[in-house]
Amino acid sequence: MRVAAAAAAAAIRPTAALLLLFPPHRRTTSLRRSSLPFARPRRHSTTTTTAESHPKPNESNAARRRRARDSPEGLLKAKLDMCSRDNDLPTALALYEAAISPDSLIPLSLGHYNCLLYLCANAAAADSSSPDAAQRGFDIFSRMEADGVQPNEATLTILARLAAARRDPAMAFSIVRRMATAGTAPHLRSYGPALFAYCDAGDADGATEVEAHMDASGVVPEEAELAALLRVNSARGRPDQVYRLLHRARVLLRQVADATAQLLESWFASHAASEAGLDHWDATKVKQGLRNGGGGWHGQGWLGKGQWTVARTDMDKDGTCHRCGEKLVCIDIDPSETHSFAESVAQIAINRDANFVKFQKWLECHGPFDAVIDAANVGLYNRNSFSFYEVNRVVNGIQRITKSKKLPLIILHKNRVNGGPAKLPQNQKLLESWQRAGALYATPPGSNDDWYWLYAAVIYRSLLVTNDEMRDHLFQLLGTSFFPRWKEKHQVRLTFSGRGWNFHLPPPYSIVIQVITLNCSKVVECQECMNYTEWPEERGLMQESEDGSWHVPTTNGDDIEKPRQWICATRKISGKSSQALARAVG
C-alpha cells in the first residue's frame, strides 16, 4: 500500500508530495496550521478564460461572453463538459494531450482540470482493479500544480476519491486534513472517500477517526455515512460503538432506509448483539437518563443480555406494536428549543421580507390560534384552479377538531384574495367573514407564504394543515434537526375521498428509534402536540420492557395511508437482569 502511494506521488512536484505523503500522524486529531500553499497561483488559475480576463474597450457583456465561448479555452471547456456528461474519459484525455502539446498549447484553467480529474475519478472508482485511470488523475494533478493552478475544495475532494480508488484511505484522509489546515473548509463529500474506504477495508478505528475529524470541523454525517460506520463496527463486533451510532442515527435520521434497516436486523441477529449488555448498572443514571431524554431512550448502553429476535412490523393508531405489544411514547420537545426555532424562522424571514415584521405585530393582536392553514396548498389540492369552497370545508373541519373551536389562521397571498375566483360574490362573502373574525392574513406581493404559516404554527405550537413536505431550499436554510421533530408533532396532512376531507393528525407517538416503553398509569394531554397519549403519573418513572425491545422506524410506508414499517427487536433478558432493571426504574 505504501509503495503504491509513493509511486503515485513520485511524479508530483514537492508541494503535492508533501500534501499526500507527509500529513500529520494518522492517529493525531489536532489540526496543525501549515503555511505551505498547495501551489503557486498563476495568472489564470480560475475558470476565467483569457478572453474574459482581457475585455476590449466598450465591449458589451454579451459580446465578451460570446468571445470567451468561441476562444480556444472556451471551446475546449465545452468539449470537456460534453465528455463529462457522457462519462467519456478517453476523448477527454485526447483533448487534454492536444491542449498541452507545444504545437497547440491552450492555457488550462481550474475548470478544465477539475473536469479531467472528475472523469479520472469516475473511471477509477468503476474499475478499481485497474490503476491506469487513478494514475492519469495524479499525473494531471501534477501538471496542474506545475502550472500554478490553485486547487479548490472540489479539486481536493476528487483527489481524495482517486486515493480511495487506489484503496489508500490514509492518503484520502491526509488530503482532507490538509484541506482543513490550509483554510479550505471540507464538505461532507470531502470526507466520504476516506470514510468509505476505511469502512470497506474493515478499519473501524480509521473510520472512527474520520468521524471525529468531521465532528471537529462541524460537518454532520448523513445516513450513508452512519450506515457505513454501523456496518464496519457491527462486523467487528463492537457493541458500544453500535449503540453510540444508533443514538446518532436516532438524533440525526430518526427514520432509516431499507438498506440501513437490513443492516440493523443483521446486527440484532448476531452473536455479538446477544452478548452485549450489563447485568449490573447504575440505577440513578438510568432514571436520570429517562427524565432528561423525554422518554424513549436512556442512553446508558445495552442493559441485560440474551438472544434477540427481530422482524418487521407496524403500529396501530395508538402506537402499539402489532408484534410485541409494547407501546411507543411521545417524546417531549423542550420549550426552549421551540422558542429558538421560532426566532430562527423569524430572522430568516425578516432578512428576506421587510413586510414580515407587520405580520408579527398582526399576530400579537389576533393570536393565538390552535391551527394554521396553508390555504394555497389546500385550495389547489388535485386541481388546476383555486377553490375557496374546499378551503372553507377544511377550515370548518379543523375548527371542529381543535380544543378552542376557534377559527384557524388562514394564510393566503394577496393576489388570491383580490383577484380571480375571489371576485365571485360567494367567495367575497366568505373572505369578509374570515376577515371579521381576525382569521385571515393576506401576504403582500413579493412575500413567500411559507415563512408566514410556518412561523405562526411554531410560535403558537399549533396544528399546521398542509400537504407541503417542506423539503425545498427555503426550509433547508433552517439547518436544524429540530425541524423534522416539530413537523412530526404538528403537521396535519389531507386526503380526499367521496365522503369528503380526511384529516391525518400527528401520531400520538414519536417516529424515532425507541428503546423505552411505558407502564402507564393515567391519560393526560401532551400540550406540545395537542394529542392524547398515555403518560406515567410521576414523570420519569418509566421502565424498559421485560423483553428489552427496540423499535426502529423505516422510510418504507412513509405515506399518508400506508402503514410505516418498523424493525421490532426483542429479547428475554435473564431473571437477574430483569430484577436489576426493575430496581433501576422503580
Coordinates of C-alpha atoms in Angstrom, one line a residue:
M1 CA 0.0 0.0 0.0
R2 CA 2.8 2.4 1.0
V3 CA 4.7 1.5 -2.2
A4 CA 1.6 2.3 -4.4
A5 CA 1.1 5.6 -2.6
A6 CA 4.8 6.6 -3.1
A7 CA 4.6 5.7 -6.8
A8 CA 1.5 7.8 -7.2
A9 CA 3.2 10.8 -5.7
A10 CA 6.6 10.4 -7.4
A11 CA 5.6 12.4 -10.4
I12 CA 4.0 15.2 -8.3
R13 CA 6.0 18.2 -7.5
P14 CA 7.1 18.8 -3.9
T15 CA 4.1 20.7 -2.6
A16 CA 1.7 17.9 -3.7
A17 CA 4.1 15.2 -2.5
L18 CA 4.1 16.9 1.0
L19 CA 0.3 17.2 0.8
L20 CA -0.2 13.5 0.1
L21 CA 2.6 11.6 1.8
F22 CA 3.6 13.7 4.9
P23 CA 0.3 14.5 6.7
P24 CA 0.1 14.8 10.5
H25 CA 0.4 11.4 12.2
R26 CA -2.6 9.3 11.3
R27 CA -3.9 8.8 14.8
T28 CA -3.5 12.5 15.7
T29 CA -6.7 14.6 15.5
S30 CA -5.1 18.0 16.0
L31 CA -5.2 20.3 13.0
R32 CA -1.8 21.9 12.8
R33 CA -1.7 25.1 10.9
S34 CA 0.6 25.0 7.8
S35 CA 1.9 27.9 5.9
L36 CA 2.8 25.7 2.9
P37 CA 0.5 26.6 0.0
F38 CA -0.9 23.8 -2.3
A39 CA 0.5 25.6 -5.3
R40 CA 1.8 28.9 -6.5
P41 CA -1.1 30.7 -8.2
R42 CA -0.6 31.7 -11.8
R43 CA -2.3 34.4 -13.7
H44 CA -5.2 32.4 -15.0
S45 CA -5.9 30.0 -12.1
T46 CA -9.7 30.1 -12.2
T47 CA -12.3 29.2 -14.7
T48 CA -12.0 32.6 -16.2
T49 CA -10.7 32.3 -19.8
T50 CA -8.2 34.6 -21.4
A51 CA -10.9 36.3 -23.5
E52 CA -12.9 37.1 -20.3
S53 CA -9.9 38.4 -18.4
H54 CA -8.9 40.9 -21.1
P55 CA -12.1 42.7 -22.1
K56 CA -12.0 45.0 -25.1
P57 CA -12.9 48.7 -24.6
N58 CA -16.7 49.4 -24.9
E59 CA -17.3 45.7 -25.3
S60 CA -20.8 44.6 -24.1
N61 CA -21.2 41.7 -21.6
A62 CA -22.9 39.6 -24.2
A63 CA -20.1 40.2 -26.7
R64 CA -17.5 39.4 -24.1
R65 CA -19.2 36.1 -23.2
R66 CA -19.6 35.2 -26.9
R67 CA -15.9 35.9 -27.5
A68 CA -14.9 33.8 -24.4
R69 CA -17.2 30.9 -25.5
D70 CA -15.6 30.9 -29.0
S71 CA -12.0 31.2 -27.7
P72 CA -9.8 28.0 -27.8
E73 CA -10.1 27.8 -24.0
G74 CA -13.9 28.2 -24.2
L75 CA -14.2 25.6 -27.0
L76 CA -12.1 23.1 -25.0
K77 CA -14.2 23.6 -21.9
A78 CA -17.4 23.0 -23.9
K79 CA -15.9 19.7 -25.3
L80 CA -14.8 18.6 -21.8
D81 CA -18.2 19.3 -20.4
M82 CA -19.6 17.1 -23.1
C83 CA -17.2 14.3 -22.1
S84 CA -18.3 14.8 -18.5
R85 CA -21.9 14.4 -19.5
D86 CA -21.2 11.3 -21.4
N87 CA -18.6 10.0 -18.9
D88 CA -16.1 9.7 -21.8
L89 CA -12.6 9.7 -20.3
P90 CA -10.7 8.5 -23.5
T91 CA -12.0 11.5 -25.5
A92 CA -11.3 13.9 -22.6
L93 CA -7.7 12.6 -22.3
A94 CA -7.2 13.0 -26.1
L95 CA -8.4 16.7 -25.8
Y96 CA -6.0 17.1 -22.8
E97 CA -3.0 15.8 -24.7
A98 CA -3.7 18.1 -27.6
A99 CA -4.1 21.1 -25.3
I100 CA -0.7 20.6 -23.6
S101 CA 1.1 19.9 -26.9
P102 CA 3.7 22.6 -27.7
D103 CA 2.2 22.8 -31.2
S104 CA -1.3 23.8 -30.0
L105 CA -0.8 24.9 -26.4
I106 CA -4.0 26.1 -24.7
P107 CA -3.8 27.5 -21.1
L108 CA -5.8 25.2 -18.8
S109 CA -7.9 26.7 -16.0
L110 CA -9.3 25.2 -12.8
G111 CA -12.5 24.3 -14.6
H112 CA -10.6 22.3 -17.2
Y113 CA -8.5 20.4 -14.7
N114 CA -11.5 19.7 -12.4
C115 CA -13.4 18.2 -15.3
L116 CA -10.5 15.9 -16.3
L117 CA -9.9 14.8 -12.7
Y118 CA -13.6 14.1 -12.2
L119 CA -13.6 11.8 -15.2
C120 CA -10.5 10.0 -14.0
A121 CA -12.0 9.5 -10.5
N122 CA -15.2 8.1 -12.0
A123 CA -13.3 5.7 -14.2
A124 CA -11.0 4.6 -11.2
A125 CA -14.0 4.0 -9.0
A126 CA -15.8 2.0 -11.6
D127 CA -12.7 -0.3 -12.2
S128 CA -10.5 -0.2 -9.1
S129 CA -8.7 -3.3 -10.3
S130 CA -7.0 -1.1 -13.0
P131 CA -4.7 1.6 -11.7
D132 CA -4.5 3.4 -15.0
A133 CA -7.3 5.9 -14.5
A134 CA -6.1 6.8 -11.0
Q135 CA -2.5 7.2 -12.2
R136 CA -3.6 9.5 -15.0
G137 CA -5.5 11.6 -12.5
F138 CA -2.4 12.0 -10.3
D139 CA -0.4 12.9 -13.4
I140 CA -2.9 15.5 -14.4
F141 CA -2.9 17.0 -10.9
S142 CA 0.9 17.1 -11.1
R143 CA 0.6 19.1 -14.3
M144 CA -2.0 21.4 -12.6
E145 CA 0.4 22.1 -9.7
A146 CA 3.3 22.7 -12.1
D147 CA 1.1 25.2 -14.0
G148 CA 0.4 27.0 -10.7
V149 CA -3.3 26.5 -10.8
Q150 CA -4.6 26.7 -7.2
P151 CA -6.9 23.7 -6.3
N152 CA -10.3 24.3 -4.7
E153 CA -12.4 22.1 -2.4
A154 CA -13.8 20.2 -5.4
T155 CA -10.3 19.5 -6.8
L156 CA -9.1 18.1 -3.5
T157 CA -12.3 16.1 -3.0
I158 CA -11.7 14.5 -6.4
L159 CA -8.1 13.8 -5.4
A160 CA -9.3 12.0 -2.3
R161 CA -11.6 9.9 -4.5
L162 CA -8.6 9.0 -6.6
A163 CA -6.7 7.9 -3.5
A164 CA -9.7 5.9 -2.2
A165 CA -10.0 4.2 -5.6
R166 CA -6.4 3.0 -5.1
R167 CA -7.6 1.6 -1.7
D168 CA -5.5 4.0 0.2
P169 CA -7.8 5.6 2.8
A170 CA -4.9 7.0 4.7
M171 CA -3.9 9.1 1.7
A172 CA -7.5 10.2 1.2
F173 CA -7.8 11.2 4.8
S174 CA -4.5 13.1 4.6
I175 CA -5.9 15.2 1.8
V176 CA -9.0 16.3 3.8
R177 CA -6.9 17.0 6.9
R178 CA -4.5 19.2 4.9
M179 CA -7.5 20.9 3.2
A180 CA -8.8 21.9 6.7
T181 CA -5.4 23.2 7.9
A182 CA -4.9 25.2 4.7
G183 CA -8.1 27.1 5.2
T184 CA -10.3 25.3 2.7
A185 CA -13.4 24.2 4.5
P186 CA -14.1 20.5 3.9
H187 CA -17.6 19.5 2.9
L188 CA -19.4 16.2 3.7
R189 CA -18.4 14.9 0.2
S190 CA -14.7 15.7 1.1
Y191 CA -14.8 13.2 3.9
G192 CA -16.7 10.5 2.0
P193 CA -13.8 8.9 0.1
A194 CA -11.7 8.4 3.3
L195 CA -14.6 7.3 5.5
F196 CA -16.0 4.8 3.0
A197 CA -12.5 3.5 2.1
Y198 CA -11.7 2.8 5.8
C199 CA -15.1 1.1 6.2
D200 CA -14.6 -1.0 3.1
A201 CA -11.2 -2.1 4.4
G202 CA -12.7 -3.1 7.7
D203 CA -10.7 -0.5 9.6
A204 CA -13.2 0.6 12.2
D205 CA -10.6 2.7 14.1
G206 CA -9.6 4.7 10.9
A207 CA -13.3 5.3 10.1
T208 CA -14.0 6.5 13.7
E209 CA -11.1 8.9 13.4
V210 CA -12.5 10.4 10.2
E211 CA -15.9 10.7 12.0
A212 CA -14.2 12.6 14.8
H213 CA -12.5 14.9 12.4
M214 CA -15.8 15.6 10.7
D215 CA -17.3 16.5 14.1
A216 CA -14.4 18.8 14.9
S217 CA -15.0 20.6 11.5
G218 CA -18.7 20.9 12.1
V219 CA -19.6 18.5 9.3
V220 CA -22.7 16.4 10.1
P221 CA -22.9 12.8 8.7
E222 CA -25.9 11.7 6.8
E223 CA -27.5 8.2 6.5
A224 CA -24.9 6.8 4.1
E225 CA -22.0 7.7 6.4
L226 CA -23.7 6.5 9.5
A227 CA -24.7 3.2 7.8
A228 CA -21.1 2.6 6.7
L229 CA -19.9 3.2 10.3
L230 CA -22.6 0.9 11.7
R231 CA -21.6 -1.8 9.2
V232 CA -17.9 -1.8 10.0
N233 CA -18.5 -1.7 13.8
S234 CA -21.1 -4.4 13.6
A235 CA -18.8 -6.6 11.6
R236 CA -16.0 -6.0 14.1
G237 CA -18.3 -6.9 17.0
R238 CA -18.1 -3.5 18.7
P239 CA -21.4 -3.2 20.6
D240 CA -20.5 0.1 22.4
Q241 CA -19.8 1.8 19.1
V242 CA -23.0 0.3 17.5
Y243 CA -25.0 1.7 20.5
R244 CA -23.4 5.1 20.1
L245 CA -24.1 5.2 16.4
L246 CA -27.7 4.1 16.9
H247 CA -28.1 7.2 19.2
R248 CA -26.6 9.4 16.4
A249 CA -29.0 7.9 13.9
R250 CA -31.8 8.5 16.4
V251 CA -30.9 12.2 16.6
L252 CA -29.9 12.9 13.0
L253 CA -32.0 10.5 10.9
R254 CA -34.9 9.4 13.1
Q255 CA -36.1 7.0 10.3
V256 CA -33.8 4.7 8.2
A257 CA -33.9 3.5 4.6
D258 CA -34.4 -0.2 3.8
A259 CA -30.7 -0.9 3.3
T260 CA -29.9 0.5 6.8
A261 CA -32.8 -1.4 8.2
Q262 CA -31.4 -4.7 6.9
L263 CA -28.0 -3.8 8.4
L264 CA -29.6 -3.3 11.8
E265 CA -31.6 -6.5 11.5
S266 CA -28.3 -8.3 10.9
W267 CA -26.7 -6.7 13.9
F268 CA -29.6 -7.8 16.3
A269 CA -29.4 -11.3 14.9
S270 CA -25.6 -11.5 15.6
H271 CA -23.8 -13.3 18.4
A272 CA -22.1 -10.1 19.4
A273 CA -25.5 -8.4 19.9
S274 CA -26.7 -11.2 22.2
E275 CA -23.6 -11.0 24.3
A276 CA -23.8 -7.2 24.6
G277 CA -25.2 -5.8 27.8
L278 CA -24.6 -5.4 31.6
D279 CA -26.0 -7.5 34.4
H280 CA -25.4 -4.6 36.8
W281 CA -25.7 -0.8 36.2
D282 CA -26.2 2.5 37.9
A283 CA -29.9 2.8 38.6
T284 CA -29.7 6.5 39.3
K285 CA -28.1 7.2 35.9
V286 CA -30.8 5.1 34.1
K287 CA -33.6 7.0 35.8
Q288 CA -31.9 10.4 35.2
G289 CA -31.4 9.5 31.5
L290 CA -35.1 8.7 31.1
R291 CA -36.0 12.1 32.6
N292 CA -33.6 14.1 30.6
G293 CA -34.4 12.3 27.3
G294 CA -38.1 12.9 27.5
G295 CA -38.8 9.2 27.1
G296 CA -37.9 6.6 24.6
W297 CA -34.1 6.5 25.4
H298 CA -31.9 6.3 28.5
G299 CA -28.5 6.5 26.8
Q300 CA -26.8 4.1 29.3
G301 CA -25.9 1.4 26.9
W302 CA -27.1 -2.2 26.5
L303 CA -28.9 -3.4 29.6
G304 CA -29.2 -7.1 30.2
K305 CA -28.1 -10.0 27.9
G306 CA -29.8 -12.5 25.7
Q307 CA -30.6 -13.6 22.2
W308 CA -32.6 -11.1 20.1
T309 CA -35.4 -11.9 17.8
V310 CA -36.1 -9.4 15.1
A311 CA -38.8 -8.8 12.5
R312 CA -40.7 -6.1 10.6
T313 CA -43.9 -4.8 12.0
D314 CA -46.2 -1.8 12.1
M315 CA -48.0 0.2 14.8
D316 CA -51.7 0.7 15.4
K317 CA -53.1 4.2 15.6
D318 CA -52.2 4.5 19.3
G319 CA -48.6 3.4 18.7
T320 CA -48.9 -0.2 20.0
C321 CA -46.6 -2.6 18.2
H322 CA -48.5 -5.4 16.5
R323 CA -45.6 -7.8 17.1
C324 CA -44.6 -7.4 20.7
G325 CA -47.5 -5.4 22.1
E326 CA -45.3 -2.6 23.5
K327 CA -46.5 0.9 23.2
L328 CA -44.3 3.8 21.8
V329 CA -44.0 7.1 23.6
C330 CA -44.5 10.7 22.6
I331 CA -41.1 12.2 23.3
D332 CA -41.2 15.8 24.6
I333 CA -39.8 18.8 22.8
D334 CA -38.0 21.2 25.0
P335 CA -40.0 24.5 25.0
S336 CA -36.7 26.4 24.8
E337 CA -35.9 24.6 21.5
T338 CA -39.3 25.7 20.1
H339 CA -38.6 29.3 21.1
S340 CA -35.1 29.2 19.5
F341 CA -36.6 27.6 16.3
A342 CA -39.3 30.3 16.1
E343 CA -36.6 33.0 16.4
S344 CA -34.5 31.5 13.7
V345 CA -37.6 31.3 11.3
A346 CA -38.4 34.9 12.0
Q347 CA -34.8 36.1 11.5
I348 CA -34.5 34.3 8.1
A349 CA -37.9 35.6 7.0
I350 CA -37.2 39.3 8.1
N351 CA -33.9 39.2 6.2
R352 CA -35.8 38.3 3.1
D353 CA -39.0 40.1 3.6
A354 CA -39.4 43.5 5.2
N355 CA -43.1 43.0 5.4
F356 CA -42.7 40.1 7.9
V357 CA -42.5 42.5 10.9
K358 CA -46.0 43.7 10.2
F359 CA -47.2 40.1 10.3
Q360 CA -45.6 39.6 13.7
K361 CA -47.4 42.7 15.0
W362 CA -50.7 41.4 13.5
L363 CA -50.3 38.1 15.3
E364 CA -49.9 39.9 18.6
C365 CA -53.3 41.5 18.1
H366 CA -55.2 38.4 16.7
G367 CA -53.5 35.3 18.1
P368 CA -53.2 32.7 19.4
F369 CA -54.5 30.1 17.0
D370 CA -54.9 26.3 17.6
A371 CA -54.4 25.6 13.9
V372 CA -52.9 27.3 10.8
I373 CA -53.9 26.5 7.3
D374 CA -51.7 26.8 4.2
A375 CA -54.7 27.8 2.1
A376 CA -52.8 27.9 -1.2
N377 CA -51.9 24.2 -0.7
V378 CA -55.4 23.3 0.3
G379 CA -57.2 25.3 -2.4
L380 CA -55.2 23.8 -5.2
Y381 CA -55.4 20.2 -3.9
N382 CA -55.6 17.9 -7.0
R383 CA -57.0 20.7 -9.2
N384 CA -55.8 23.4 -11.6
S385 CA -57.9 26.2 -10.3
F386 CA -58.1 27.6 -6.7
S387 CA -61.2 26.5 -4.7
F388 CA -62.4 28.7 -1.9
Y389 CA -65.2 26.2 -1.3
E390 CA -62.7 23.4 -0.4
V391 CA -60.6 25.7 1.7
N392 CA -63.8 26.6 3.7
R393 CA -64.6 22.9 4.2
V394 CA -61.1 22.3 5.6
V395 CA -61.4 25.4 7.8
N396 CA -64.7 24.1 9.3
G397 CA -63.4 20.6 9.7
I398 CA -60.2 21.6 11.5
Q399 CA -62.2 24.0 13.7
R400 CA -64.3 21.2 15.0
I401 CA -61.2 19.2 15.9
T402 CA -59.3 21.9 17.8
K403 CA -59.7 22.4 21.6
S404 CA -60.9 26.0 21.5
K405 CA -63.2 25.6 18.5
K406 CA -61.8 29.0 17.3
L407 CA -61.4 29.6 13.5
P408 CA -57.9 28.6 12.4
L409 CA -55.5 31.1 10.9
I410 CA -55.8 31.2 7.1
I411 CA -52.7 32.3 5.2
L412 CA -53.3 33.4 1.6
H413 CA -51.4 35.6 -0.9
K414 CA -52.9 39.0 -1.5
N415 CA -53.3 38.2 -5.2
R416 CA -55.6 35.3 -4.4
V417 CA -57.6 37.5 -2.0
N418 CA -58.1 40.3 -4.5
G419 CA -58.3 38.6 -7.9
G420 CA -59.6 35.6 -9.9
P421 CA -62.2 33.4 -8.1
A422 CA -62.0 35.8 -5.1
K423 CA -64.2 38.3 -7.0
L424 CA -67.2 35.9 -7.1
P425 CA -69.9 37.0 -4.7
Q426 CA -70.0 33.8 -2.6
N427 CA -66.2 34.0 -2.2
Q428 CA -66.2 37.6 -1.3
K429 CA -68.7 36.9 1.4
L430 CA -66.5 34.1 2.7
L431 CA -63.4 36.2 2.7
E432 CA -65.2 39.0 4.6
S433 CA -66.4 36.6 7.3
W434 CA -62.8 35.4 7.8
Q435 CA -61.5 38.9 8.0
R436 CA -64.2 40.0 10.5
A437 CA -63.2 37.0 12.7
G438 CA -59.5 38.0 12.5
A439 CA -58.6 34.7 10.9
L440 CA -57.3 35.7 7.5
Y441 CA -53.9 37.2 6.7
A442 CA -53.1 38.1 3.1
T443 CA -49.3 38.1 2.5
P444 CA -48.2 41.1 0.4
P445 CA -46.7 40.8 -3.2
G446 CA -43.2 39.6 -3.2
S447 CA -43.6 37.7 0.0
N448 CA -43.3 33.9 0.4
D449 CA -46.4 32.4 2.1
D450 CA -44.3 29.6 3.6
W451 CA -42.5 31.7 6.2
Y452 CA -45.8 33.1 7.4
W453 CA -47.7 29.9 8.1
L454 CA -44.6 28.2 9.4
Y455 CA -43.8 31.0 11.9
A456 CA -47.4 31.2 13.2
A457 CA -47.7 27.5 13.7
V458 CA -44.4 27.4 15.6
I459 CA -44.9 30.3 18.0
Y460 CA -48.4 29.1 18.9
R461 CA -47.5 25.4 18.9
S462 CA -50.4 25.0 16.5
L463 CA -51.5 22.3 14.2
L464 CA -50.3 23.1 10.6
V465 CA -52.7 21.9 7.9
T466 CA -50.7 21.4 4.7
N467 CA -49.5 18.6 2.4
D468 CA -46.4 20.5 1.7
E469 CA -43.5 18.2 2.6
M470 CA -41.3 21.3 3.4
R471 CA -38.2 19.9 1.7
D472 CA -37.3 22.7 -0.7
H473 CA -34.3 25.0 -0.3
L474 CA -36.2 27.5 1.8
F475 CA -36.7 25.0 4.6
Q476 CA -33.1 23.7 4.2
L477 CA -32.0 27.2 5.3
L478 CA -33.2 26.4 8.8
G479 CA -30.4 23.8 9.1
T480 CA -31.6 22.2 12.3
S481 CA -32.5 18.7 13.3
F482 CA -35.4 20.2 15.3
F483 CA -37.5 20.8 12.2
P484 CA -38.4 17.2 11.4
R485 CA -39.3 16.6 15.0
W486 CA -41.5 19.7 15.0
K487 CA -43.2 18.6 11.8
E488 CA -43.9 15.2 13.1
K489 CA -45.9 16.6 16.1
H490 CA -47.7 19.4 14.3
Q491 CA -48.4 18.7 10.6
V492 CA -51.9 17.7 9.6
R493 CA -52.0 16.1 6.1
L494 CA -55.0 15.7 4.0
T495 CA -56.6 13.2 1.6
F496 CA -59.9 13.5 -0.2
S497 CA -62.5 10.7 -0.6
G498 CA -66.1 10.5 -1.7
R499 CA -67.1 11.3 1.8
G500 CA -65.0 14.5 2.0
W501 CA -61.8 15.5 3.6
N502 CA -59.8 13.1 5.8
F503 CA -57.5 14.7 8.3
H504 CA -54.4 12.7 9.1
L505 CA -53.4 14.1 12.5
P506 CA -50.0 13.8 14.1
P507 CA -49.5 10.4 15.7
P508 CA -49.7 10.2 19.5
Y509 CA -46.1 8.7 19.5
S510 CA -42.8 9.8 18.1
I511 CA -41.5 8.3 14.9
V512 CA -38.0 7.8 16.1
I513 CA -35.8 5.0 17.3
Q514 CA -37.2 4.0 20.7
V515 CA -35.8 1.7 23.4
I516 CA -38.0 2.6 26.4
T517 CA -41.7 1.7 26.7
L518 CA -44.0 2.7 29.5
N519 CA -46.1 1.1 32.2
C520 CA -48.7 3.9 32.1
S521 CA -51.0 4.9 34.9
K522 CA -53.1 7.7 33.5
V523 CA -54.0 9.6 30.4
V524 CA -53.1 13.2 30.2
E525 CA -52.8 15.7 27.3
C526 CA -49.5 16.3 25.6
Q527 CA -49.5 20.0 25.3
E528 CA -46.8 20.1 22.7
C529 CA -48.5 18.1 20.0
M530 CA -52.1 18.5 21.2
N531 CA -52.8 14.8 21.0
Y532 CA -53.7 12.4 23.8
T533 CA -51.1 9.9 24.9
E534 CA -50.6 7.6 27.9
W535 CA -48.1 9.1 30.3
P536 CA -46.9 7.9 33.8
E537 CA -48.2 9.6 36.9
E538 CA -44.8 10.6 38.1
R539 CA -42.8 11.8 35.1
G540 CA -39.6 9.8 34.6
L541 CA -40.7 6.6 36.3
M542 CA -40.7 4.7 33.0
Q543 CA -39.5 1.2 32.5
E544 CA -37.9 -0.7 29.7
S545 CA -40.0 -3.7 28.7
E546 CA -39.1 -7.1 30.2
D547 CA -38.2 -8.1 26.6
G548 CA -35.8 -5.1 26.3
S549 CA -37.5 -4.2 23.0
W550 CA -36.1 -1.8 20.4
H551 CA -38.2 -0.2 17.7
V552 CA -36.6 1.5 14.6
P553 CA -38.9 3.3 12.1
T554 CA -38.1 2.9 8.4
T555 CA -39.0 5.1 5.5
N556 CA -40.9 2.3 3.9
G557 CA -44.6 3.2 4.1
D558 CA -43.8 6.9 4.5
D559 CA -47.2 7.6 3.0
I560 CA -50.4 9.1 4.4
E561 CA -52.5 5.9 4.1
K562 CA -49.9 3.2 4.0
P563 CA -48.6 1.8 7.4
R564 CA -45.0 2.5 8.1
Q565 CA -42.7 -0.5 8.7
W566 CA -40.8 -0.7 11.9
I567 CA -38.0 -3.0 13.0
C568 CA -39.0 -4.7 16.2
A569 CA -36.1 -6.4 18.1
T570 CA -36.9 -8.1 21.4
R571 CA -35.1 -10.4 23.8
K572 CA -35.9 -12.2 27.0
I573 CA -33.3 -10.9 29.5
S574 CA -32.1 -13.1 32.4
G575 CA -34.1 -13.0 35.6
K576 CA -31.2 -11.3 37.5
S577 CA -31.0 -8.6 34.8
S578 CA -34.8 -8.2 34.8
Q579 CA -34.8 -7.7 38.6
A580 CA -31.9 -5.2 38.3
L581 CA -33.8 -3.3 35.7
A582 CA -36.9 -3.1 37.8
R583 CA -34.9 -1.7 40.7
A584 CA -33.4 0.9 38.3
V585 CA -36.6 2.3 37.1
G586 CA -39.0 1.8 40.0

